[in-house]
CSV table of C-alpha atoms and ligand atoms in Angstrom, one decimal:
chain,number,residue,atom,x,y,z
D,1,MET,CA,0.0,0.0,0.0
D,2,LYS,CA,1.2,3.5,-0.8
D,3,GLN,CA,2.6,5.4,2.2
D,4,VAL,CA,1.1,8.8,2.4
D,5,PRO,CA,2.9,11.6,4.4
D,6,LYS,CA,1.7,12.0,8.0
D,7,ILE,CA,1.1,15.5,9.2
D,8,LEU,CA,0.5,16.6,12.8
D,9,LEU,CA,-1.8,19.7,13.0
D,10,ILE,CA,-1.3,21.5,16.2
D,11,TYR,CA,-3.8,24.1,17.3
D,12,THR,CA,-2.5,26.7,19.8
D,13,GLY,CA,-5.4,29.2,19.4
D,14,GLY,CA,-6.1,32.4,17.5
D,15,THR,CA,-8.9,33.6,15.3
D,16,ILE,CA,-8.6,30.7,12.9
D,17,GLY,CA,-10.1,28.2,15.3
D,18,MET,CA,-13.1,30.3,16.2
D,19,LEU,CA,-16.7,30.1,15.3
D,20,LEU,CA,-19.5,32.5,15.7
D,21,ASP,CA,-21.8,31.5,18.5
D,22,PHE,CA,-25.3,32.3,17.1
D,23,ASN,CA,-26.7,32.5,20.6
D,24,THR,CA,-24.3,35.1,22.0
D,25,GLY,CA,-23.0,36.7,18.8
D,26,ALA,CA,-19.4,36.3,20.1
D,27,LEU,CA,-16.5,34.4,18.7
D,28,LYS,CA,-15.5,31.3,20.6
D,29,ASN,CA,-13.1,28.4,20.1
D,30,PHE,CA,-14.6,25.4,18.4
D,31,ASN,CA,-13.9,21.8,19.4
D,32,PHE,CA,-10.8,21.0,17.4
D,33,ASP,CA,-11.6,17.3,17.2
D,34,GLU,CA,-14.4,18.3,14.8
D,35,LEU,CA,-12.0,20.1,12.5
D,36,LEU,CA,-12.5,17.7,9.6
D,37,THR,CA,-16.3,18.2,9.8
D,38,HIS,CA,-15.7,22.0,9.4
D,39,ILE,CA,-13.2,21.7,6.6
D,40,PRO,CA,-14.1,18.5,4.7
D,41,GLU,CA,-11.7,19.6,1.9
D,42,LEU,CA,-8.9,18.4,4.2
D,43,ASN,CA,-10.0,14.8,3.5
D,44,LEU,CA,-9.1,15.3,-0.1
D,45,LEU,CA,-5.4,15.9,0.6
D,46,ASP,CA,-3.0,13.1,-0.1
D,47,CYS,CA,-1.8,12.7,3.5
D,48,SER,CA,-3.0,11.4,6.8
D,49,ILE,CA,-3.8,14.1,9.4
D,50,ALA,CA,-3.7,13.8,13.2
D,51,THR,CA,-4.6,16.8,15.4
D,52,HIS,CA,-3.4,18.0,18.7
D,53,SER,CA,-4.9,21.0,20.5
D,54,PHE,CA,-3.8,23.1,23.4
D,55,GLU,CA,-6.2,22.3,26.2
D,56,GLU,CA,-6.9,26.0,26.6
D,57,PRO,CA,-6.4,27.7,23.2
D,58,LEU,CA,-4.8,31.1,23.5
D,59,ASP,CA,-5.2,34.5,21.9
D,60,SER,CA,-1.6,34.8,20.8
D,61,SER,CA,-1.2,38.0,22.8
D,62,ASN,CA,-0.9,35.7,25.8
D,63,MET,CA,1.9,33.6,24.3
D,64,ASN,CA,5.2,33.5,26.2
D,65,PRO,CA,8.3,31.4,26.4
D,66,GLU,CA,6.6,28.8,28.6
D,67,TYR,CA,4.1,28.1,25.8
D,68,TRP,CA,7.0,28.0,23.3
D,69,VAL,CA,8.4,25.1,25.4
D,70,LYS,CA,5.0,23.4,25.5
D,71,LEU,CA,4.7,23.7,21.7
D,72,VAL,CA,8.2,22.6,20.9
D,73,SER,CA,7.8,19.6,23.3
D,74,ILE,CA,4.7,18.5,21.3
D,75,ILE,CA,6.8,18.5,18.2
D,76,GLU,CA,9.7,16.8,19.9
D,77,GLU,CA,7.5,14.0,21.2
D,78,ASN,CA,6.0,13.4,17.8
D,79,TYR,CA,9.0,14.2,15.6
D,80,GLU,CA,9.8,10.6,14.6
D,81,GLU,CA,6.2,9.7,13.9
D,82,TYR,CA,5.3,12.5,11.5
D,83,ASP,CA,6.7,13.9,8.3
D,84,GLY,CA,5.6,17.4,8.9
D,85,PHE,CA,3.9,19.8,11.3
D,86,VAL,CA,1.4,22.6,10.8
D,87,VAL,CA,0.9,24.9,13.7
D,88,LEU,CA,-2.2,27.1,13.9
D,89,HIS,CA,-1.5,30.2,15.9
D,90,GLY,CA,-2.9,33.7,16.3
D,91,SER,CA,-1.4,36.1,13.9
D,92,ASP,CA,-0.5,38.8,16.5
D,93,THR,CA,2.6,37.1,17.9
D,94,MET,CA,3.0,34.4,15.3
D,95,SER,CA,6.4,35.8,14.0
D,96,TYR,CA,7.7,35.8,17.6
D,97,THR,CA,6.7,32.2,18.3
D,98,ALA,CA,7.8,30.9,15.0
D,99,SER,CA,11.2,32.7,15.2
D,100,ALA,CA,11.7,31.3,18.7
D,101,LEU,CA,11.0,27.8,17.5
D,102,SER,CA,13.4,28.2,14.6
D,103,PHE,CA,16.2,28.6,17.2
D,104,MET,CA,14.9,26.1,19.8
D,105,MET,CA,14.8,23.3,17.2
D,106,GLU,CA,18.4,22.3,16.3
D,107,ASN,CA,19.0,20.3,13.1
D,108,LEU,CA,15.4,20.4,12.1
D,109,GLY,CA,14.9,18.1,9.1
D,110,LYS,CA,11.1,18.4,8.6
D,111,PRO,CA,8.7,21.3,7.8
D,112,VAL,CA,7.1,23.2,10.7
D,113,ILE,CA,4.6,25.6,9.1
D,114,PHE,CA,2.8,28.2,11.1
D,115,THR,CA,-0.4,29.6,9.8
D,116,GLY,CA,-3.6,31.3,11.0
D,117,SER,CA,-6.1,33.7,9.6
D,118,GLN,CA,-7.6,37.1,9.8
D,119,LEU,CA,-11.2,35.8,9.8
D,120,PRO,CA,-12.5,32.8,11.7
D,121,ILE,CA,-12.8,29.5,9.9
D,122,GLY,CA,-16.6,29.7,10.1
D,123,ASP,CA,-16.8,33.0,8.4
D,124,LEU,CA,-18.2,33.0,4.9
D,125,ARG,CA,-15.3,35.2,3.6
D,126,THR,CA,-12.6,33.4,5.7
D,127,ASP,CA,-9.0,33.3,4.6
D,128,ALA,CA,-8.5,30.3,6.9
D,129,LYS,CA,-9.3,27.6,4.5
D,130,GLU,CA,-6.8,28.6,1.9
D,131,ASN,CA,-4.1,29.2,4.5
D,132,LEU,CA,-4.7,25.9,6.2
D,133,ILE,CA,-5.1,23.7,3.1
D,134,THR,CA,-2.0,25.1,1.3
D,135,SER,CA,0.1,24.9,4.5
D,136,MET,CA,-0.9,21.2,4.7
D,137,GLN,CA,0.0,20.7,1.1
D,138,LEU,CA,3.4,22.3,1.5
D,139,ALA,CA,4.1,20.2,4.6
D,140,THR,CA,3.5,17.0,2.7
D,141,MET,CA,5.9,17.8,-0.2
D,142,GLN,CA,8.7,15.3,-0.6
D,143,HIS,CA,11.9,15.1,-2.6
D,144,LYS,CA,13.8,11.9,-3.0
D,145,GLY,CA,12.1,10.4,0.1
D,146,ASN,CA,12.8,13.4,2.3
D,147,PRO,CA,10.6,16.4,3.1
D,148,LEU,CA,11.2,19.2,0.6
D,149,ILE,CA,11.0,21.9,3.2
D,150,SER,CA,13.0,21.4,6.4
D,151,GLU,CA,12.7,24.7,8.3
D,152,VAL,CA,10.2,26.8,10.3
D,153,CYS,CA,8.0,28.7,7.9
D,154,LEU,CA,5.0,31.0,8.0
D,155,TYR,CA,2.3,30.7,5.4
D,156,PHE,CA,-0.2,33.5,4.9
D,157,GLU,CA,-2.2,34.8,1.9
D,158,TYR,CA,-0.6,32.8,-0.9
D,159,LYS,CA,3.0,33.1,0.4
D,160,LEU,CA,5.3,30.9,2.3
D,161,TYR,CA,8.0,32.7,4.2
D,162,ARG,CA,11.0,31.7,6.3
D,163,ALA,CA,9.4,32.4,9.7
D,164,ASN,CA,12.3,34.2,11.3
D,165,ARG,CA,12.3,36.7,8.5
D,166,THR,CA,8.6,37.8,9.0
D,167,THR,CA,6.8,40.6,10.7
D,168,LYS,CA,3.1,41.2,11.0
D,169,ILE,CA,2.5,44.4,9.2
D,170,ASN,CA,-1.3,44.7,8.8
D,171,ALA,CA,-4.2,44.2,11.3
D,172,GLN,CA,-6.9,44.3,8.6
D,173,HIS,CA,-5.6,43.0,5.3
D,174,PHE,CA,-5.5,39.3,4.5
D,175,GLU,CA,-1.9,39.9,3.6
D,176,ALA,CA,-0.9,40.4,7.2
D,177,PHE,CA,2.8,39.4,7.0
D,178,THR,CA,5.8,40.5,5.1
D,179,SER,CA,9.4,39.4,4.7
D,180,LEU,CA,11.2,42.4,3.3
D,181,ASN,CA,14.8,41.1,3.6
D,182,TYR,CA,14.3,37.6,2.2
D,183,PRO,CA,12.2,36.3,-0.7
D,184,PRO,CA,9.2,34.0,-0.3
D,185,LEU,CA,10.1,30.3,-0.1
D,186,ALA,CA,7.0,29.5,-2.1
D,187,GLU,CA,4.0,31.1,-3.8
D,188,SER,CA,0.6,29.8,-4.3
D,189,GLY,CA,-1.1,30.7,-7.6
D,190,VAL,CA,-2.6,28.4,-10.1
D,191,GLU,CA,0.4,26.3,-9.3
D,192,LEU,CA,2.4,26.0,-6.1
D,193,THR,CA,5.8,27.4,-7.0
D,194,ILE,CA,8.7,26.6,-4.8
D,195,ASN,CA,11.8,28.8,-4.7
D,196,ARG,CA,14.2,26.0,-4.2
D,197,GLU,CA,17.3,28.1,-4.0
D,198,ALA,CA,15.9,30.0,-1.1
D,199,LEU,CA,15.3,26.9,1.1
D,200,LEU,CA,17.6,26.0,4.0
D,201,VAL,CA,19.5,22.8,3.3
D,202,PRO,CA,19.4,20.6,6.4
D,203,ASN,CA,22.3,18.5,7.6
D,204,ARG,CA,20.5,15.2,7.9
D,205,ARG,CA,23.4,13.4,9.6
D,206,LYS,CA,23.0,15.5,12.7
D,207,LYS,CA,20.4,14.5,15.3
D,208,PHE,CA,17.4,16.7,15.8
D,209,THR,CA,17.4,18.2,19.3
D,210,VAL,CA,15.3,20.7,21.1
D,211,PHE,CA,16.5,23.5,23.4
D,212,LYS,CA,14.2,24.6,26.1
D,213,LYS,CA,16.1,27.1,28.3
D,214,MET,CA,15.3,30.4,26.7
D,215,SER,CA,16.7,33.2,28.9
D,216,SER,CA,14.6,35.8,30.7
D,217,GLY,CA,15.9,39.3,31.6
D,218,VAL,CA,16.0,40.8,28.1
D,219,ILE,CA,14.8,44.3,27.3
D,220,LEU,CA,13.7,45.6,23.9
D,221,MET,CA,14.1,49.3,23.8
D,222,LYS,CA,12.8,51.4,20.9
D,223,MET,CA,14.6,54.6,20.1
D,224,PHE,CA,12.3,57.6,19.9
D,225,PRO,CA,12.7,61.3,19.9
D,226,GLY,CA,11.9,62.2,23.5
D,227,LEU,CA,13.5,59.2,25.2
D,228,ASP,CA,14.9,61.0,28.3
D,229,GLU,CA,17.9,60.3,30.5
D,230,HIS,CA,15.8,59.4,33.5
D,231,THR,CA,13.7,56.8,31.8
D,232,PHE,CA,16.7,55.3,30.0
D,233,ASN,CA,18.8,55.1,33.1
D,234,HIS,CA,15.9,53.5,35.0
D,235,MET,CA,15.6,50.8,32.3
D,236,ILE,CA,19.2,49.9,32.1
D,237,SER,CA,19.8,49.8,35.9
D,238,TYR,CA,17.6,46.7,36.1
D,239,SER,CA,19.8,44.4,38.2
D,240,GLU,CA,18.6,41.2,36.4
D,241,LEU,CA,19.3,42.6,32.9
D,242,LYS,CA,21.0,39.9,30.8
D,243,GLY,CA,20.6,41.3,27.2
D,244,LEU,CA,19.5,44.6,25.6
D,245,ILE,CA,18.1,45.1,22.2
D,246,ILE,CA,17.9,48.7,20.9
D,247,GLU,CA,15.6,49.3,18.0
D,248,THR,CA,17.4,52.1,16.3
D,249,TYR,CA,16.6,54.5,13.5
D,250,GLY,CA,17.3,53.7,9.9
D,251,SER,CA,20.7,52.0,9.4
D,252,GLY,CA,21.4,51.7,13.1
D,253,ASN,CA,21.4,55.3,14.3
D,254,VAL,CA,20.8,56.7,17.8
D,255,THR,CA,21.0,60.0,19.7
D,256,THR,CA,24.6,61.0,20.4
D,257,LYS,CA,23.7,62.6,23.8
D,258,GLU,CA,26.4,61.8,26.3
D,259,TRP,CA,24.1,60.2,28.9
D,260,PHE,CA,22.9,57.7,26.3
D,261,LEU,CA,26.3,56.6,25.1
D,262,LYS,CA,27.6,56.5,28.7
D,263,GLY,CA,24.7,54.3,29.7
D,264,ILE,CA,25.3,51.9,26.8
D,265,ALA,CA,29.0,51.8,27.7
D,266,GLU,CA,28.1,50.9,31.3
D,267,VAL,CA,25.8,48.1,30.2
D,268,ILE,CA,28.5,46.6,28.0
D,269,GLU,CA,31.0,46.9,30.9
D,270,ARG,CA,28.6,44.8,33.0
D,271,GLY,CA,29.2,42.0,30.4
D,272,ILE,CA,25.6,42.4,29.0
D,273,PRO,CA,25.3,42.1,25.2
D,274,VAL,CA,23.7,45.1,23.5
D,275,ILE,CA,22.2,44.4,20.0
D,276,ASN,CA,21.4,47.0,17.4
D,277,VAL,CA,18.4,46.2,15.2
D,278,THR,CA,16.7,48.7,12.9
D,279,GLN,CA,13.1,49.7,13.5
D,280,CYS,CA,12.6,49.8,9.7
D,281,SER,CA,10.9,46.7,8.4
D,282,GLY,CA,13.4,46.3,5.6
D,283,GLY,CA,17.1,47.0,5.2
D,284,SER,CA,20.1,46.5,7.4
D,285,VAL,CA,22.0,48.0,10.3
D,286,ASN,CA,25.3,49.5,9.2
D,287,MET,CA,27.1,51.0,12.1
D,288,GLY,CA,29.6,53.6,11.1
D,289,LEU,CA,27.7,54.8,8.1
D,290,TYR,CA,26.5,57.9,9.9
D,291,GLU,CA,28.1,59.9,12.7
D,292,THR,CA,25.1,58.9,14.8
D,293,SER,CA,26.2,55.2,14.9
D,294,VAL,CA,30.0,55.5,15.0
D,295,ALA,CA,30.1,55.5,18.8
D,296,LEU,CA,27.9,52.4,19.1
D,297,LYS,CA,30.4,50.5,17.0
D,298,ARG,CA,33.3,51.7,19.1
D,299,LEU,CA,31.6,50.8,22.3
D,300,GLY,CA,31.1,47.2,21.1
D,301,VAL,CA,27.5,47.1,20.3
D,302,ILE,CA,26.6,44.0,18.3
D,303,SER,CA,25.1,44.4,14.8
D,304,GLY,CA,21.8,42.8,14.2
D,305,LYS,CA,22.4,43.4,10.5
D,306,ASP,CA,19.1,42.8,8.6
D,307,ILE,CA,17.5,40.6,11.3
D,308,THR,CA,13.9,41.3,12.4
D,309,THR,CA,13.2,42.4,15.9
D,310,GLU,CA,11.2,39.2,16.5
D,311,ALA,CA,14.1,37.0,15.5
D,312,ALA,CA,16.7,39.2,17.4
D,313,LEU,CA,14.7,38.7,20.6
D,314,ALA,CA,14.5,34.9,20.0
D,315,LYS,CA,18.1,34.6,19.1
D,316,LEU,CA,19.2,36.7,22.2
D,317,MET,CA,17.1,34.5,24.5
D,318,TYR,CA,18.5,31.4,22.9
D,319,LEU,CA,22.2,32.3,23.0
D,320,LEU,CA,21.9,33.7,26.6
D,321,GLY,CA,20.1,30.4,27.5
D,322,HIS,CA,23.1,28.5,26.0
D,323,GLY,CA,25.4,30.5,28.3
D,324,ILE,CA,27.6,31.7,25.4
D,325,SER,CA,30.6,33.6,26.8
D,326,GLN,CA,31.0,37.3,26.4
D,327,LYS,CA,34.0,36.7,24.2
D,328,SER,CA,32.2,34.7,21.6
D,329,PHE,CA,28.8,36.4,21.9
D,330,ARG,CA,29.3,38.9,19.1
D,331,THR,CA,30.7,36.4,16.6
D,332,ILE,CA,27.9,34.0,17.2
D,333,PHE,CA,25.1,36.6,17.2
D,334,GLU,CA,26.4,38.2,14.0
D,335,THR,CA,26.5,34.7,12.3
D,336,SER,CA,23.3,33.4,10.6
D,337,LEU,CA,22.3,30.3,12.5
D,338,ARG,CA,18.9,29.5,10.9
D,339,GLY,CA,18.9,31.8,7.9
D,340,GLU,CA,17.7,34.7,10.0
D,341,MET,CA,20.2,37.2,8.7
D,342,THR,CA,22.0,37.8,5.4
C,1,LIG,N1,-5.7,38.3,18.4
C,1,LIG,C1,-5.6,37.1,17.6
C,1,LIG,C2,-4.4,36.3,18.0
C,1,LIG,O1,-3.3,36.7,17.7
C,1,LIG,C3,-5.6,37.5,16.1
C,1,LIG,C4,-5.4,36.4,15.2
C,1,LIG,O2,-5.5,35.2,15.5
C,1,LIG,O3,-5.2,36.7,14.0
C,1,LIG,O4,-4.6,35.3,18.7
C-alpha cells in the first residue's frame, strides 16, 4: 500500500479556530476534534492528518516562552512519527513564536509551518481555508524520500516565508505578513511554485534536538525622539538585565547625547550584550555609516544586520540560555544560525 505523508496539525489558538456562537453573537473556540467536519476539503489531501490542540487555546497575545516550550515539546514527542507539522497560531505574535521555535529546534529536518487567519474559519469570507489547506500541502511535499522543506516557515495569503524573516504588518488585510529582507520560499497561484534556491539545506546526519532554556531578563528598547535620560537610566539599571536590544533609527542610528552613550558603555562593561536592530521593516544596520552610529560600533554594540526584531529577541534569549561567553557572543550573534540574517 502506498505510504502517504503523516502530518500533525497543532492548534494553539487564535482567530482561525473560532466560530460565531449564534446565541451570544461572540467568537468562541470550536472543538478541534471536529476540524474535519468543518473543513471536509482536508479529506481530499494526499496525507494522513492527526490533530493536537492546546487544552486551553490562546489568543496569541498571551503567548510566552513557557508556551513555546510546550509547543516545541509536542513537536519533539511526535518528531519521529510525523513527516511534517502545521501549527495554527494567532497572527498577532506568530512571528515571535515561529522565530523562537526556529532557534529552539536544532538540526530540524522536517517542515514546521505556522499559519492562522484574519477571519475565523466559520466566516463566509474566511481566509482560513486557503491558508490551512495550502500549508498542509506544503508540509506534505517530498523530494527523494525526504521532506522538501526542512525549516520553520510561516504561510499566509498565498506566500510561504522563512518564519524568522517575517513581521506582522497589517491588522486588517488578509496579507498580514511580510518578509522584506528575504524572498518568499513558495508562492501559491494556479500552481504551487517553490523557490528551491531560497530553502535552507538541512544536515540530515545531525540529530534533531530541542533546546528549552530560553533566557529571561532581556529588554527591547525602541529609540524615539523624547527618550529621556531618567527613563533610559531607569531601564538599564535593572539588576537582572541579561541582554539589551535597541531598535534604532534607519541603518542603526541613535541619539549622540552623552548620557545615552555613557549608559550603553556601562551596560557593556557589565558584560551584557547590546544588540542594534533597525526599527525599519526592511534593510540593514550598518554601524559607522552615519556619525550617529559611530560610537555604538566603538563601544562594542553587536550588529543585528538585517534581522527582524522578533528574530533578534528569540536569538538573544536562545544564545543567553546557552550561556555563550561574552568573548564569543558577538561572533555567534552576527552569524546566521537559521537563515535569519544575510
Ligand atoms: N488576536 C488574535 C491572536 O493573535 C488575532 C489572530 O488570530 O489573528 O490570537
